[in-house]
mmCIF file of C-alpha atoms and ligand atoms in Angstrom:
data_model
loop_
_atom_site.group_PDB
_atom_site.id
_atom_site.type_symbol
_atom_site.label_atom_id
_atom_site.label_comp_id
_atom_site.label_asym_id
_atom_site.label_seq_id
_atom_site.Cartn_x
_atom_site.Cartn_y
_atom_site.Cartn_z
ATOM 1 C CA MET U 128 0.000 0.000 0.000
ATOM 2 C CA ARG U 129 1.477 3.367 -1.060
ATOM 3 C CA VAL U 130 0.365 6.141 1.289
ATOM 4 C CA TYR U 131 0.368 9.826 0.269
ATOM 5 C CA LYS U 132 -0.096 12.185 3.202
ATOM 6 C CA PHE U 133 -0.960 15.869 2.956
ATOM 7 C CA ASP U 134 -1.363 18.557 5.597
ATOM 8 C CA GLU U 135 -3.558 20.358 3.093
ATOM 9 C CA ILE U 136 -4.770 19.521 -0.411
ATOM 10 C CA ASP U 137 -7.770 20.500 -2.553
ATOM 11 C CA SER U 138 -9.260 16.978 -2.614
ATOM 12 C CA THR U 139 -7.795 13.507 -2.058
ATOM 13 C CA ASN U 140 -10.173 12.104 -4.702
ATOM 14 C CA LYS U 141 -8.901 14.653 -7.215
ATOM 15 C CA PHE U 142 -5.283 13.842 -6.306
ATOM 16 C CA LEU U 143 -5.746 10.132 -7.092
ATOM 17 C CA LYS U 144 -7.844 10.834 -10.182
ATOM 18 C CA GLU U 145 -5.021 12.917 -11.627
ATOM 19 C CA LYS U 146 -2.274 10.464 -10.678
ATOM 20 C CA LEU U 147 -0.916 8.706 -13.731
ATOM 21 C CA ASP U 148 0.521 5.522 -12.199
ATOM 22 C CA LEU U 149 -2.296 4.248 -10.013
ATOM 23 C CA GLU U 150 -2.021 0.970 -8.141
ATOM 24 C CA GLU U 151 -4.683 -0.901 -6.182
ATOM 25 C CA ARG U 152 -4.702 0.216 -2.518
ATOM 26 C CA ASP U 153 -2.954 3.547 -3.221
ATOM 27 C CA LEU U 154 -4.133 5.717 -0.353
ATOM 28 C CA ALA U 155 -4.231 9.512 -0.076
ATOM 29 C CA ILE U 156 -4.844 11.093 3.346
ATOM 30 C CA ALA U 157 -5.309 14.792 4.127
ATOM 31 C CA LYS U 158 -5.573 16.707 7.387
ATOM 32 C CA VAL U 159 -7.516 19.468 5.616
ATOM 33 C CA GLN U 160 -9.110 19.721 2.162
ATOM 34 C CA THR U 161 -9.638 23.128 0.570
ATOM 35 C CA ALA U 162 -12.132 21.829 -2.032
ATOM 36 C CA GLY U 163 -13.567 18.639 -0.507
ATOM 37 C CA ARG U 164 -16.162 17.161 -2.828
ATOM 38 C CA GLY U 165 -19.374 15.391 -1.930
ATOM 39 C CA ARG U 166 -21.916 13.586 -4.073
ATOM 40 C CA ARG U 167 -24.047 15.447 -6.636
ATOM 41 C CA GLY U 168 -21.515 18.279 -6.782
ATOM 42 C CA ASN U 169 -21.944 19.165 -3.105
ATOM 43 C CA LYS U 170 -19.094 20.516 -1.035
ATOM 44 C CA TRP U 171 -17.712 18.349 1.809
ATOM 45 C CA ILE U 172 -16.737 20.276 4.938
ATOM 46 C CA SER U 173 -13.116 19.210 5.383
ATOM 47 C CA SER U 174 -11.697 20.763 8.513
ATOM 48 C CA GLU U 175 -8.915 19.364 10.697
ATOM 49 C CA GLY U 176 -10.060 16.498 12.904
ATOM 50 C CA SER U 177 -12.029 14.710 10.167
ATOM 51 C CA ALA U 178 -10.781 11.542 8.523
ATOM 52 C CA LEU U 179 -10.347 12.603 4.883
ATOM 53 C CA PHE U 180 -9.014 9.944 2.541
ATOM 54 C CA SER U 181 -9.309 8.192 -0.795
ATOM 55 C CA PHE U 182 -8.042 4.834 -2.000
ATOM 56 C CA CYS U 183 -7.985 2.800 -5.208
ATOM 57 C CA LEU U 184 -9.757 -0.386 -6.165
ATOM 58 C CA LYS U 185 -8.877 -1.947 -9.526
ATOM 59 C CA HIS U 186 -11.753 -3.067 -11.751
ATOM 60 C CA ASP U 187 -11.891 -6.858 -11.839
ATOM 61 C CA ASN U 188 -13.116 -8.184 -15.199
ATOM 62 C CA SER U 189 -14.272 -11.432 -13.638
ATOM 63 C CA ILE U 190 -17.005 -9.497 -11.791
ATOM 64 C CA LYS U 191 -20.130 -8.610 -13.781
ATOM 65 C CA GLU U 192 -20.709 -4.909 -14.405
ATOM 66 C CA GLU U 193 -24.076 -4.991 -12.557
ATOM 67 C CA GLU U 194 -22.316 -6.299 -9.433
ATOM 68 C CA TYR U 195 -20.329 -3.069 -9.349
ATOM 69 C CA MET U 196 -23.665 -1.252 -8.922
ATOM 70 C CA LYS U 197 -23.490 -2.577 -5.359
ATOM 71 C CA LEU U 198 -19.983 -1.235 -4.706
ATOM 72 C CA SER U 199 -21.164 1.848 -2.829
ATOM 73 C CA LEU U 200 -23.313 -0.351 -0.576
ATOM 74 C CA VAL U 201 -20.372 -2.667 0.116
ATOM 75 C CA VAL U 202 -18.101 0.282 0.966
ATOM 76 C CA GLY U 203 -20.800 1.695 3.279
ATOM 77 C CA TYR U 204 -21.318 -1.693 4.929
ATOM 78 C CA SER U 205 -17.583 -2.109 5.507
ATOM 79 C CA LEU U 206 -17.293 1.361 7.001
ATOM 80 C CA LEU U 207 -20.272 0.674 9.281
ATOM 81 C CA LYS U 208 -18.748 -2.580 10.566
ATOM 82 C CA THR U 209 -15.371 -0.961 11.134
ATOM 83 C CA MET U 210 -16.912 1.903 13.087
ATOM 84 C CA GLN U 211 -18.886 -0.607 15.184
ATOM 85 C CA ARG U 212 -15.606 -2.341 16.069
ATOM 86 C CA ILE U 213 -13.674 0.857 16.812
ATOM 87 C CA GLU U 214 -16.381 2.592 18.852
ATOM 88 C CA PRO U 215 -19.607 0.620 19.376
ATOM 89 C CA GLN U 216 -22.587 2.970 18.893
ATOM 90 C CA ASP U 217 -26.088 2.823 17.481
ATOM 91 C CA TYR U 218 -24.996 3.567 13.898
ATOM 92 C CA LYS U 219 -27.533 3.518 11.069
ATOM 93 C CA PHE U 220 -26.922 2.874 7.401
ATOM 94 C CA LYS U 221 -28.570 5.425 5.133
ATOM 95 C CA TRP U 222 -28.998 4.089 1.599
ATOM 96 C CA THR U 223 -26.843 4.272 -0.447
ATOM 97 C CA ASN U 224 -23.796 4.598 1.771
ATOM 98 C CA ASP U 225 -23.986 7.237 4.516
ATOM 99 C CA ILE U 226 -23.594 6.422 8.189
ATOM 100 C CA TYR U 227 -25.892 8.184 10.606
ATOM 101 C CA LEU U 228 -25.635 8.569 14.357
ATOM 102 C CA ASN U 229 -28.306 10.332 16.471
ATOM 103 C CA ASP U 230 -30.186 11.207 13.247
ATOM 104 C CA ARG U 231 -27.155 13.122 11.945
ATOM 105 C CA LYS U 232 -24.615 12.358 9.263
ATOM 106 C CA LEU U 233 -21.325 10.910 10.518
ATOM 107 C CA SER U 234 -19.734 9.953 7.210
ATOM 108 C CA GLY U 235 -20.062 10.160 3.455
ATOM 109 C CA ILE U 236 -18.569 8.271 0.533
ATOM 110 C CA LEU U 237 -17.855 9.489 -2.993
ATOM 111 C CA ILE U 238 -16.869 6.860 -5.576
ATOM 112 C CA GLU U 239 -15.501 7.953 -8.939
ATOM 113 C CA LYS U 240 -14.095 5.885 -11.802
ATOM 114 C CA ILE U 241 -10.982 6.714 -13.762
ATOM 115 C CA GLY U 242 -9.802 4.196 -16.347
ATOM 116 C CA ASP U 243 -9.609 0.807 -14.667
ATOM 117 C CA TYR U 244 -9.769 2.214 -11.135
ATOM 118 C CA TYR U 245 -12.492 3.130 -8.712
ATOM 119 C CA ILE U 246 -11.426 6.010 -6.478
ATOM 120 C CA ILE U 247 -13.206 5.516 -3.158
ATOM 121 C CA GLY U 248 -13.287 8.778 -1.194
ATOM 122 C CA VAL U 249 -14.376 8.726 2.431
ATOM 123 C CA GLY U 250 -15.024 11.533 4.893
ATOM 124 C CA ILE U 251 -15.717 10.628 8.540
ATOM 125 C CA ASN U 252 -16.360 13.179 11.248
ATOM 126 C CA ILE U 253 -14.077 12.015 14.035
ATOM 127 C CA ASN U 254 -12.486 14.699 16.237
ATOM 128 C CA ASN U 255 -13.955 17.746 14.451
ATOM 129 C CA CYS U 256 -16.805 19.295 16.406
ATOM 130 C CA ASN U 257 -18.075 22.241 14.385
ATOM 131 C CA PHE U 258 -19.759 22.018 10.996
ATOM 132 C CA GLY U 259 -20.834 25.653 10.527
ATOM 133 C CA GLU U 260 -23.953 25.778 8.388
ATOM 134 C CA ALA U 261 -24.290 21.963 8.643
ATOM 135 C CA ASN U 262 -24.355 21.939 12.479
ATOM 136 C CA ASP U 263 -27.973 20.701 12.538
ATOM 137 C CA VAL U 264 -27.359 17.752 10.240
ATOM 138 C CA ALA U 265 -23.824 16.539 11.025
ATOM 139 C CA ILE U 266 -22.211 14.821 14.005
ATOM 140 C CA SER U 267 -18.712 13.611 14.869
ATOM 141 C CA LEU U 268 -17.627 10.711 17.007
ATOM 142 C CA LYS U 269 -16.135 13.190 19.481
ATOM 143 C CA ASN U 270 -19.460 15.099 19.638
ATOM 144 C CA LYS U 271 -21.049 11.850 20.752
ATOM 145 C CA THR U 272 -18.451 10.312 23.090
ATOM 146 C CA GLY U 273 -16.227 13.228 24.152
ATOM 147 C CA LYS U 274 -13.180 11.118 23.274
ATOM 148 C CA THR U 275 -10.331 11.988 20.903
ATOM 149 C CA TYR U 276 -9.303 9.348 18.360
ATOM 150 C CA ASP U 277 -6.202 8.450 16.334
ATOM 151 C CA ILE U 278 -7.414 9.354 12.844
ATOM 152 C CA GLU U 279 -4.681 7.589 10.874
ATOM 153 C CA GLU U 280 -5.282 4.400 12.806
ATOM 154 C CA ILE U 281 -8.998 4.558 11.938
ATOM 155 C CA ILE U 282 -8.244 5.196 8.245
ATOM 156 C CA LYS U 283 -5.943 2.161 8.047
ATOM 157 C CA HIS U 284 -8.570 -0.020 9.725
ATOM 158 C CA VAL U 285 -11.234 1.149 7.275
ATOM 159 C CA VAL U 286 -9.095 0.504 4.186
ATOM 160 C CA ASN U 287 -7.834 -2.916 5.320
ATOM 161 C CA SER U 288 -11.334 -4.018 6.352
ATOM 162 C CA PHE U 289 -12.768 -2.871 3.037
ATOM 163 C CA PHE U 290 -10.447 -5.166 1.053
ATOM 164 C CA LYS U 291 -11.400 -8.101 3.297
ATOM 165 C CA ASP U 292 -15.116 -7.297 2.920
ATOM 166 C CA PHE U 293 -14.814 -6.831 -0.833
ATOM 167 C CA PHE U 294 -13.192 -10.266 -1.018
ATOM 168 C CA LYS U 295 -16.193 -11.659 0.900
ATOM 169 C CA PHE U 296 -18.529 -9.913 -1.532
ATOM 170 C CA LYS U 297 -16.672 -11.387 -4.527
ATOM 171 C CA ALA U 298 -16.889 -14.806 -2.912
ATOM 172 C CA GLY U 299 -20.709 -14.545 -2.927
ATOM 173 C CA ASN U 300 -21.585 -13.221 0.550
ATOM 174 C CA TRP U 301 -23.841 -10.426 -0.714
ATOM 175 C CA GLN U 302 -26.963 -11.721 1.071
ATOM 176 C CA GLU U 303 -25.173 -11.602 4.447
ATOM 177 C CA ILE U 304 -23.978 -8.032 3.770
ATOM 178 C CA LEU U 305 -27.482 -7.009 2.687
ATOM 179 C CA ASN U 306 -29.076 -8.480 5.817
ATOM 180 C CA GLU U 307 -26.684 -6.522 8.003
ATOM 181 C CA ILE U 308 -27.401 -3.216 6.302
ATOM 182 C CA ASN U 309 -31.156 -3.832 6.311
ATOM 183 C CA ASN U 310 -30.952 -4.470 10.065
ATOM 184 C CA VAL U 311 -29.831 -0.855 10.544
ATOM 185 C CA ASN U 312 -31.604 0.711 7.533
ATOM 186 C CA TYR U 313 -32.008 4.370 8.534
ATOM 187 C CA LEU U 314 -34.695 5.152 5.951
ATOM 188 C CA TYR U 315 -36.918 2.159 6.734
ATOM 189 C CA GLY U 316 -40.465 3.291 7.506
ATOM 190 C CA LYS U 317 -39.621 6.973 7.030
ATOM 191 C CA ARG U 318 -41.477 9.335 4.744
ATOM 192 C CA ILE U 319 -39.054 10.478 2.062
ATOM 193 C CA ASP U 320 -39.168 12.834 -0.895
ATOM 194 C CA ILE U 321 -37.735 11.290 -4.023
ATOM 195 C CA VAL U 322 -36.394 13.752 -6.509
ATOM 196 C CA GLY U 323 -35.951 12.117 -9.895
ATOM 197 C CA VAL U 324 -34.969 13.623 -13.221
ATOM 198 C CA THR U 325 -38.467 14.678 -14.162
ATOM 199 C CA LYS U 326 -40.669 14.599 -11.071
ATOM 200 C CA GLU U 327 -40.777 14.560 -7.291
ATOM 201 C CA GLU U 328 -42.692 11.927 -5.337
ATOM 202 C CA THR U 329 -43.311 11.205 -1.673
ATOM 203 C CA GLY U 330 -43.434 7.741 -0.184
ATOM 204 C CA ILE U 331 -42.457 5.474 2.687
ATOM 205 C CA ALA U 332 -39.068 3.778 2.367
ATOM 206 C CA GLY U 333 -38.841 0.021 2.756
ATOM 207 C CA ASP U 334 -35.982 -2.442 2.475
ATOM 208 C CA ILE U 335 -32.838 -2.372 0.395
ATOM 209 C CA LEU U 336 -33.408 -5.115 -2.186
ATOM 210 C CA LEU U 337 -31.213 -7.938 -3.459
ATOM 211 C CA ASP U 338 -30.189 -5.921 -6.527
ATOM 212 C CA GLY U 339 -29.243 -2.910 -4.351
ATOM 213 C CA ARG U 340 -32.357 -0.881 -5.187
ATOM 214 C CA LEU U 341 -34.479 0.791 -2.497
ATOM 215 C CA GLU U 342 -38.161 -0.095 -2.318
ATOM 216 C CA VAL U 343 -40.550 2.758 -1.689
ATOM 217 C CA PHE U 344 -44.282 2.565 -1.037
ATOM 218 C CA ILE U 345 -46.030 5.338 -2.959
ATOM 219 C CA GLY U 346 -49.794 5.258 -2.453
ATOM 220 C CA THR U 347 -50.858 1.769 -3.496
ATOM 221 C CA GLU U 348 -47.722 1.184 -5.594
ATOM 222 C CA ILE U 349 -44.336 -0.269 -4.674
ATOM 223 C CA LYS U 350 -41.517 1.383 -6.641
ATOM 224 C CA LYS U 351 -37.871 0.366 -6.763
ATOM 225 C CA TYR U 352 -35.191 2.985 -7.148
ATOM 226 C CA ASN U 353 -31.701 2.513 -8.469
ATOM 227 C CA ILE U 354 -28.565 3.818 -6.861
ATOM 228 C CA GLY U 355 -27.828 7.142 -8.506
ATOM 229 C CA GLU U 356 -31.288 7.383 -10.096
ATOM 230 C CA ILE U 357 -32.829 9.543 -7.414
ATOM 231 C CA HIS U 358 -32.010 11.984 -4.688
ATOM 232 C CA ILE U 359 -33.726 11.770 -1.308
ATOM 233 C CA SER U 360 -34.325 15.328 -0.240
ATOM 234 C CA LYS U 361 -35.433 14.887 3.370
ATOM 235 C CA LYS U 362 -36.373 12.265 5.908
HETATM 236 C C1 BTN V 627 -21.030 12.720 0.359
HETATM 237 O O1 BTN V 627 -21.494 13.641 -0.307
HETATM 238 O O2 BTN V 627 -21.677 12.225 1.303
HETATM 239 C C2 BTN V 627 -19.675 12.159 0.051
HETATM 240 C C3 BTN V 627 -18.560 12.881 0.754
HETATM 241 C C4 BTN V 627 -17.182 12.331 0.456
HETATM 242 C C5 BTN V 627 -16.082 13.186 1.043
HETATM 243 C C6 BTN V 627 -14.717 12.580 0.905
HETATM 244 S S1 BTN V 627 -13.527 13.410 1.895
HETATM 245 C C7 BTN V 627 -12.218 12.547 1.112
HETATM 246 C C8 BTN V 627 -12.575 12.463 -0.363
HETATM 247 N N1 BTN V 627 -12.109 13.653 -1.068
HETATM 248 C C9 BTN V 627 -13.125 14.388 -1.518
HETATM 249 O O3 BTN V 627 -12.997 15.469 -2.134
HETATM 250 N N2 BTN V 627 -14.301 13.819 -1.211
HETATM 251 C C10 BTN V 627 -14.113 12.566 -0.499
#
């Protein structure tokens, strides 16, 4: 594993995306990001005390393309399990890959593809305690427990566990992973607004399905939404 450490960088995802000689498990870690990126073009608050890192996973041609649709769920699952080991808490998994604690967002994942590599970017609120305009919706581990953690240690745990969990996934353990995330499915039973390309709908979220889609009860209908197809605007 090659590790690139920065006191400050624009974005660890961007750093790996622009690197010409990528290798599987390359890992970029930053103390601060000046242009941290979230999903759907959002900004990711990247102040000191957060775990801010990205690592590479090489595309494996023996895995069917549709299996990679589940990658974000597998990364989220792995992060959830690792956090449960490091600091046992009542974490929830918010489809597709956020971790929630006390109804607030603890971590986010941004996966991008460049050539043969998936760049898996992870932000976890660990020792940082102030989120400015996001104070009502974000939480850190320190906010919850009052403890201070070794961020690099946590990052290494997360990356090593992910490769073990991805191996399990490749070996056919998807059902077990799915059961675990459904057991702590944050959206289950909640009224959600689904913002698609053309229209907005409101429904009650159900389970995460075998193919990774989320089932939503809208009136008398059951709809299934793909990862990336929709945006859930509120709980
Ligand atoms: C989300 O919107 O929930 C995803 C946030 C992902 C943030 C991480 S921080 C490390 C890596 N570098 C980035 O610019 N983004 C990801």
